[in-house]
């Protein structure tokens, strides 16, 4: 193969890698603002209600825009098995706020975040393997292990430094369930997008159904907080930025990268949250947390570095053409 052909293949591989990595990392930046925004909600507001309110409104927006996209672009119709996948994905989406936020209440933000986000890529890799999508690559395993370690040191650093970590068994199980639900709906979304469905349609349908499922959580948790200026601003931020825009980006990223890689990349979220805590809230991080930040950054750099390929993958090019319709 000529040097010119090799350089073209390398450039194509790098372009494809960043077409998947960049939007997912951008989504992680938006997700990283969730904690800071939720902390500004009126005092006494249920954490599950805050997350569910953002999902209810943001999911509805995803559904409406997905419907428009479906009429104009996506001519495919889901078959019977795909409809069940969409329903299962919607249940998983709705399951995240009702497991993760109670885990936060029982174990604290740090422990719940590490368990949920750290377990999600592990669950995604195992589910991909079990469902026949292939064994995780060695580089992914190494990068994920480093990313989980870095995430743990970053988030738990302040508590480890003062030996105040509080462990609650039920809270741990709820956080792990949150990681599992995230992996499940990510895998389902990736599966349907790979089959040719537009990412906007897939994410819009799953999140639209999930918005209906979590609506009772919002309505039964004294929704008067949504009528206050602060409560409305928090709900709108969660809906527009951390749900609608973030999952539009995440869905696009799933079109160009594997689900196990995507879930590992989202470990950038706690790094963004930590930096926002330092710059906006005025928090101080110990040296252990900064060490974890560097380890996490190195792991993500390893994961986003495109693998060397001798030639472009025809199937991948065909999928890109279908996805860009």
CSV table of C-alpha atoms in Angstrom, one decimal:
chain,number,residue,atom,x,y,z
A,1,UNK,CA,0.0,0.0,0.0
A,2,UNK,CA,1.4,3.4,-0.9
A,3,UNK,CA,2.2,6.1,1.6
A,4,UNK,CA,-0.5,8.3,0.2
A,5,UNK,CA,-3.2,5.5,0.7
A,6,UNK,CA,-1.9,4.8,4.2
A,7,UNK,CA,-2.0,8.5,5.2
A,8,UNK,CA,-5.6,8.8,3.8
A,9,UNK,CA,-6.6,5.7,5.8
A,10,UNK,CA,-5.0,7.1,9.0
A,11,UNK,CA,-6.7,10.5,8.5
A,12,UNK,CA,-10.0,8.8,8.0
A,13,UNK,CA,-9.6,6.7,11.1
A,14,UNK,CA,-8.7,9.8,13.2
A,15,UNK,CA,-11.7,11.7,11.7
A,16,UNK,CA,-14.1,8.8,12.5
A,17,UNK,CA,-12.7,8.4,16.0
A,18,UNK,CA,-13.2,12.1,16.8
A,19,UNK,CA,-16.7,12.1,15.2
A,20,UNK,CA,-17.6,9.7,18.0
A,21,UNK,CA,-15.5,10.9,20.8
A,22,UNK,CA,-15.9,14.7,20.5
A,23,UNK,CA,-19.8,14.8,20.8
A,24,UNK,CA,-19.7,12.3,23.7
A,25,UNK,CA,-17.1,14.3,25.6
A,26,UNK,CA,-19.2,17.4,24.9
A,27,UNK,CA,-22.2,15.7,26.4
A,28,UNK,CA,-20.1,14.8,29.4
A,29,UNK,CA,-19.3,18.5,29.9
A,30,UNK,CA,-23.0,19.2,29.9
A,31,UNK,CA,-23.7,16.3,32.3
A,32,UNK,CA,-21.0,17.6,34.6
A,33,UNK,CA,-23.1,20.7,35.3
A,34,UNK,CA,-25.9,18.6,36.7
A,35,UNK,CA,-24.8,18.6,40.4
A,36,UNK,CA,-24.0,22.3,40.4
A,37,UNK,CA,-27.4,23.1,38.9
A,38,UNK,CA,-29.4,20.7,41.1
A,39,UNK,CA,-27.7,22.3,44.2
A,40,UNK,CA,-29.4,25.6,43.3
A,41,UNK,CA,-32.9,24.1,43.6
A,42,UNK,CA,-35.2,25.3,46.4
A,43,UNK,CA,-34.3,23.8,49.8
A,44,UNK,CA,-36.1,20.6,50.6
A,45,UNK,CA,-36.8,19.6,47.1
A,46,UNK,CA,-36.6,15.9,46.5
A,47,UNK,CA,-33.4,14.9,44.5
A,48,UNK,CA,-35.4,12.3,42.6
A,49,UNK,CA,-38.0,14.9,41.7
A,50,UNK,CA,-35.3,17.3,40.4
A,51,UNK,CA,-33.8,14.6,38.1
A,52,UNK,CA,-37.3,13.4,37.0
A,53,UNK,CA,-38.5,16.9,36.2
A,54,UNK,CA,-35.5,17.5,33.9
A,55,UNK,CA,-36.1,14.1,32.3
A,56,UNK,CA,-39.8,14.7,31.8
A,57,UNK,CA,-39.3,18.1,30.0
A,58,UNK,CA,-36.1,17.2,28.2
A,59,UNK,CA,-37.4,13.8,27.2
A,60,UNK,CA,-40.5,15.4,25.7
A,61,UNK,CA,-38.4,17.8,23.7
A,62,UNK,CA,-36.3,14.9,22.4
A,63,UNK,CA,-39.5,13.1,21.4
A,64,UNK,CA,-40.9,16.1,19.6
A,65,UNK,CA,-37.7,16.8,17.6
A,66,UNK,CA,-37.3,13.0,17.0
A,67,UNK,CA,-40.8,12.9,15.5
A,68,UNK,CA,-40.0,15.8,13.1
A,69,UNK,CA,-36.7,14.1,12.1
A,70,UNK,CA,-38.5,10.8,11.6
A,71,UNK,CA,-41.0,12.4,9.2
A,72,UNK,CA,-38.3,14.1,7.1
A,73,UNK,CA,-35.4,11.7,7.2
A,74,UNK,CA,-35.9,8.3,8.9
A,75,UNK,CA,-38.0,6.2,6.6
A,76,UNK,CA,-37.5,3.0,8.6
A,77,UNK,CA,-40.1,1.6,10.9
A,78,UNK,CA,-39.2,-0.5,13.9
A,79,UNK,CA,-40.2,-4.2,13.8
A,80,UNK,CA,-41.7,-6.1,16.7
A,81,UNK,CA,-38.4,-6.9,18.4
A,82,UNK,CA,-37.2,-3.3,18.0
A,83,UNK,CA,-40.4,-2.0,19.6
A,84,UNK,CA,-39.7,-4.1,22.6
A,85,UNK,CA,-36.1,-2.8,22.6
A,86,UNK,CA,-37.4,0.7,22.6
A,87,UNK,CA,-39.7,0.0,25.5
A,88,UNK,CA,-36.9,-1.7,27.5
A,89,UNK,CA,-34.7,1.3,26.7
A,90,UNK,CA,-37.3,3.7,27.9
A,91,UNK,CA,-37.7,1.8,31.2
A,92,UNK,CA,-33.9,1.9,31.7
A,93,UNK,CA,-33.9,5.6,31.0
A,94,UNK,CA,-36.6,6.2,33.6
A,95,UNK,CA,-34.9,3.8,36.0
A,96,UNK,CA,-31.7,6.0,36.2
A,97,UNK,CA,-33.1,9.0,38.2
A,98,UNK,CA,-35.1,6.8,40.5
A,99,UNK,CA,-32.1,4.7,41.4
A,100,UNK,CA,-29.2,7.1,41.2
A,101,UNK,CA,-30.7,10.0,43.1
A,102,UNK,CA,-31.8,7.9,46.0
A,103,UNK,CA,-28.3,6.4,46.0
A,104,UNK,CA,-27.0,9.9,46.4
A,105,UNK,CA,-29.2,10.6,49.3
A,106,UNK,CA,-28.0,7.4,51.1
A,107,UNK,CA,-24.3,7.3,50.2
A,108,UNK,CA,-23.5,10.8,49.3
A,109,UNK,CA,-22.7,12.4,45.9
A,110,UNK,CA,-19.1,11.1,45.7
A,111,UNK,CA,-19.7,7.4,46.4
A,112,UNK,CA,-22.9,7.3,44.2
A,113,UNK,CA,-21.1,9.0,41.3
A,114,UNK,CA,-18.1,6.7,41.4
A,115,UNK,CA,-20.2,3.5,41.7
A,116,UNK,CA,-22.8,4.5,39.0
A,117,UNK,CA,-20.4,6.0,36.4
A,118,UNK,CA,-17.6,3.6,37.2
A,119,UNK,CA,-19.7,0.5,36.8
A,120,UNK,CA,-21.5,1.7,33.7
A,121,UNK,CA,-18.6,1.0,31.2
A,122,UNK,CA,-18.0,-2.4,32.9
A,123,UNK,CA,-21.6,-3.3,32.5
A,124,UNK,CA,-21.6,-2.0,28.9
A,125,UNK,CA,-18.5,-4.1,28.0
A,126,UNK,CA,-20.0,-7.2,29.6
A,127,UNK,CA,-23.4,-6.7,27.9
A,128,UNK,CA,-21.7,-6.1,24.6
A,129,UNK,CA,-19.8,-9.3,25.0
A,130,UNK,CA,-22.8,-11.4,26.1
A,131,UNK,CA,-25.0,-10.1,23.2
A,132,UNK,CA,-22.4,-11.0,20.6
A,133,UNK,CA,-21.1,-7.5,19.8
A,134,UNK,CA,-17.5,-8.7,20.4
A,135,UNK,CA,-15.1,-9.1,23.2
A,136,UNK,CA,-13.8,-5.8,24.6
A,137,UNK,CA,-10.4,-4.8,23.2
A,138,UNK,CA,-7.3,-4.8,25.4
A,139,UNK,CA,-6.8,-1.1,25.0
A,140,UNK,CA,-10.4,-0.5,26.1
A,141,UNK,CA,-9.9,-2.7,29.2
A,142,UNK,CA,-6.7,-0.8,30.1
A,143,UNK,CA,-8.2,2.6,29.5
A,144,UNK,CA,-11.4,1.8,31.4
A,145,UNK,CA,-9.5,0.4,34.4
A,146,UNK,CA,-7.3,3.6,34.5
A,147,UNK,CA,-10.4,5.8,34.1
A,148,UNK,CA,-12.3,4.1,36.9
A,149,UNK,CA,-9.3,4.4,39.2
A,150,UNK,CA,-8.8,8.0,38.3
A,151,UNK,CA,-12.5,8.8,38.7
A,152,UNK,CA,-12.5,7.1,42.2
A,153,UNK,CA,-9.4,9.1,43.3
A,154,UNK,CA,-10.8,12.4,41.9
A,155,UNK,CA,-14.3,12.1,43.4
A,156,UNK,CA,-13.4,10.3,46.7
A,157,UNK,CA,-10.2,12.2,47.3
A,158,UNK,CA,-11.7,14.7,49.9
A,159,UNK,CA,-13.4,11.9,51.8
A,160,UNK,CA,-10.4,9.5,51.7
A,161,UNK,CA,-8.2,12.3,52.9
A,162,UNK,CA,-10.4,12.8,56.0
A,163,UNK,CA,-11.6,9.2,56.4
A,164,UNK,CA,-15.2,10.2,56.4
A,165,UNK,CA,-16.5,7.9,53.6
A,166,UNK,CA,-20.0,6.7,54.6
A,167,UNK,CA,-21.1,3.3,53.1
A,168,UNK,CA,-24.7,2.2,52.9
A,169,UNK,CA,-25.4,-1.2,51.4
A,170,UNK,CA,-28.7,-0.3,49.9
A,171,UNK,CA,-27.3,2.9,48.5
A,172,UNK,CA,-24.4,1.0,46.9
A,173,UNK,CA,-26.9,-1.4,45.3
A,174,UNK,CA,-29.0,1.5,44.0
A,175,UNK,CA,-25.9,3.2,42.6
A,176,UNK,CA,-24.9,0.0,40.8
A,177,UNK,CA,-28.5,-0.3,39.4
A,178,UNK,CA,-28.1,3.2,38.1
A,179,UNK,CA,-24.9,2.2,36.3
A,180,UNK,CA,-26.7,-0.8,34.9
A,181,UNK,CA,-29.7,1.1,33.6
A,182,UNK,CA,-27.3,3.6,31.9
A,183,UNK,CA,-25.4,0.8,30.2
A,184,UNK,CA,-28.7,-0.9,29.1
A,185,UNK,CA,-30.2,2.1,27.4
A,186,UNK,CA,-26.9,3.1,25.9
A,187,UNK,CA,-26.5,-0.4,24.4
A,188,UNK,CA,-30.1,-0.4,23.1
A,189,UNK,CA,-29.6,3.0,21.5
A,190,UNK,CA,-26.4,1.9,19.9
A,191,UNK,CA,-28.0,-1.3,18.6
A,192,UNK,CA,-30.9,0.5,16.9
A,193,UNK,CA,-28.7,3.3,15.5
A,194,UNK,CA,-26.3,0.7,14.0
A,195,UNK,CA,-29.3,-1.0,12.3
A,196,UNK,CA,-29.9,2.2,10.4
A,197,UNK,CA,-32.4,4.2,12.5
A,198,UNK,CA,-31.5,7.9,12.9
A,199,UNK,CA,-30.0,8.7,16.3
A,200,UNK,CA,-32.5,11.6,16.9
A,201,UNK,CA,-35.4,9.2,16.3
A,202,UNK,CA,-34.1,6.5,18.6
A,203,UNK,CA,-33.1,8.8,21.5
A,204,UNK,CA,-36.3,10.8,21.1
A,205,UNK,CA,-38.5,7.7,21.3
A,206,UNK,CA,-36.8,6.2,24.3
A,207,UNK,CA,-36.7,9.5,26.2
A,208,UNK,CA,-40.2,10.5,25.2
A,209,UNK,CA,-41.6,7.2,26.7
A,210,UNK,CA,-39.3,7.7,29.8
A,211,UNK,CA,-40.7,11.2,30.3
A,212,UNK,CA,-44.2,9.7,30.7
A,213,UNK,CA,-42.9,7.0,33.1
A,214,UNK,CA,-41.2,9.5,35.5
A,215,UNK,CA,-44.1,12.0,35.4
A,216,UNK,CA,-45.7,10.5,38.5
A,217,UNK,CA,-42.4,11.0,40.5
A,218,UNK,CA,-42.6,14.7,39.7
A,219,UNK,CA,-46.3,15.1,40.4
A,220,UNK,CA,-46.2,13.2,43.8
A,221,UNK,CA,-43.2,15.2,45.1
A,222,UNK,CA,-44.9,18.5,45.8
A,223,UNK,CA,-44.2,20.1,42.3
A,224,UNK,CA,-44.8,23.6,43.6
A,225,UNK,CA,-41.0,24.1,43.6
A,226,UNK,CA,-41.2,24.3,39.8
A,227,UNK,CA,-43.3,27.5,40.0
A,228,UNK,CA,-40.5,29.4,41.8
A,229,UNK,CA,-38.0,31.3,39.6
A,230,UNK,CA,-35.1,29.3,41.0
A,231,UNK,CA,-36.9,26.0,40.6
A,232,UNK,CA,-38.0,26.7,37.1
A,233,UNK,CA,-34.4,27.8,36.1
A,234,UNK,CA,-33.0,24.6,37.5
A,235,UNK,CA,-35.5,22.4,35.7
A,236,UNK,CA,-35.0,24.2,32.4
A,237,UNK,CA,-31.3,23.9,32.7
A,238,UNK,CA,-31.5,20.2,33.3
A,239,UNK,CA,-34.1,19.7,30.5
A,240,UNK,CA,-32.4,21.8,27.8
A,241,UNK,CA,-28.7,21.2,28.5
A,242,UNK,CA,-28.2,18.0,30.5
A,243,UNK,CA,-31.0,16.0,28.8
A,244,UNK,CA,-32.0,17.4,25.4
A,245,UNK,CA,-28.7,18.8,24.0
A,246,UNK,CA,-26.5,16.3,25.9
A,247,UNK,CA,-28.4,13.2,24.6
A,248,UNK,CA,-28.6,14.6,21.1
A,249,UNK,CA,-24.8,14.7,21.2
A,250,UNK,CA,-24.6,11.3,22.9
A,251,UNK,CA,-26.8,9.7,20.2
A,252,UNK,CA,-24.7,11.2,17.5
A,253,UNK,CA,-21.6,9.9,19.1
A,254,UNK,CA,-23.0,6.4,19.4
A,255,UNK,CA,-23.3,6.4,15.6
A,256,UNK,CA,-19.6,6.6,15.3
A,257,UNK,CA,-18.2,4.6,18.3
A,258,UNK,CA,-18.9,1.5,20.3
A,259,UNK,CA,-21.1,1.6,23.3
A,260,UNK,CA,-18.4,0.4,25.7
A,261,UNK,CA,-16.1,3.1,24.5
A,262,UNK,CA,-18.9,5.7,24.8
A,263,UNK,CA,-19.7,4.8,28.4
A,264,UNK,CA,-16.0,5.0,29.3
A,265,UNK,CA,-15.7,8.4,27.7
A,266,UNK,CA,-18.6,9.7,29.9
A,267,UNK,CA,-16.3,9.3,32.9
A,268,UNK,CA,-15.1,12.7,32.0
A,269,UNK,CA,-18.3,14.0,33.7
A,270,UNK,CA,-17.0,13.9,37.3
A,271,UNK,CA,-13.9,15.7,36.1
A,272,UNK,CA,-16.0,18.5,34.7
A,273,UNK,CA,-18.1,18.6,37.9
A,274,UNK,CA,-15.0,18.8,40.0
A,275,UNK,CA,-13.6,21.7,38.0
A,276,UNK,CA,-16.9,23.5,38.2
A,277,UNK,CA,-16.9,23.0,42.0
A,278,UNK,CA,-13.5,24.6,42.2
A,279,UNK,CA,-14.1,27.5,39.8
A,280,UNK,CA,-17.8,28.2,40.5
A,281,UNK,CA,-18.5,27.0,44.1
A,282,UNK,CA,-15.0,27.7,45.4
A,283,UNK,CA,-14.3,24.1,46.6
A,284,UNK,CA,-10.7,22.9,47.2
A,285,UNK,CA,-9.4,19.6,46.0
A,286,UNK,CA,-6.7,17.6,47.8
A,287,UNK,CA,-3.6,16.4,46.0
A,288,UNK,CA,-5.1,12.9,45.7
A,289,UNK,CA,-8.0,14.3,43.7
A,290,UNK,CA,-5.7,16.1,41.3
A,291,UNK,CA,-3.7,12.9,40.9
A,292,UNK,CA,-7.0,11.1,40.0
A,293,UNK,CA,-7.8,13.9,37.5
A,294,UNK,CA,-4.4,13.4,35.7
A,295,UNK,CA,-4.9,9.6,35.6
A,296,UNK,CA,-8.5,10.0,34.2
A,297,UNK,CA,-7.2,12.5,31.6
A,298,UNK,CA,-4.5,10.0,30.5
A,299,UNK,CA,-7.0,7.2,30.2
A,300,UNK,CA,-9.4,9.3,28.1
A,301,UNK,CA,-6.5,10.3,25.9
A,302,UNK,CA,-5.5,6.7,25.4
A,303,UNK,CA,-9.1,5.8,24.6
A,304,UNK,CA,-9.6,8.6,22.1
A,305,UNK,CA,-6.4,7.9,20.2
A,306,UNK,CA,-7.4,6.3,16.9
A,307,UNK,CA,-6.1,2.8,16.3
A,308,UNK,CA,-3.9,2.3,13.3
A,309,UNK,CA,-5.7,0.7,10.4
A,310,UNK,CA,-4.4,-0.4,7.1
A,311,UNK,CA,-7.6,0.7,5.3
A,312,UNK,CA,-11.0,2.1,6.0
A,313,UNK,CA,-13.8,-0.3,7.0
A,314,UNK,CA,-16.4,-0.4,4.2
A,315,UNK,CA,-19.2,-1.2,6.7
A,316,UNK,CA,-18.3,1.8,8.8
A,317,UNK,CA,-18.3,4.1,5.7
A,318,UNK,CA,-21.7,2.7,4.7
A,319,UNK,CA,-23.1,3.2,8.3
A,320,UNK,CA,-21.8,6.8,8.2
A,321,UNK,CA,-23.5,7.4,4.9
A,322,UNK,CA,-26.8,6.1,6.2
A,323,UNK,CA,-26.5,8.1,9.5
A,324,UNK,CA,-25.8,11.4,7.7
A,325,UNK,CA,-28.9,11.3,5.6
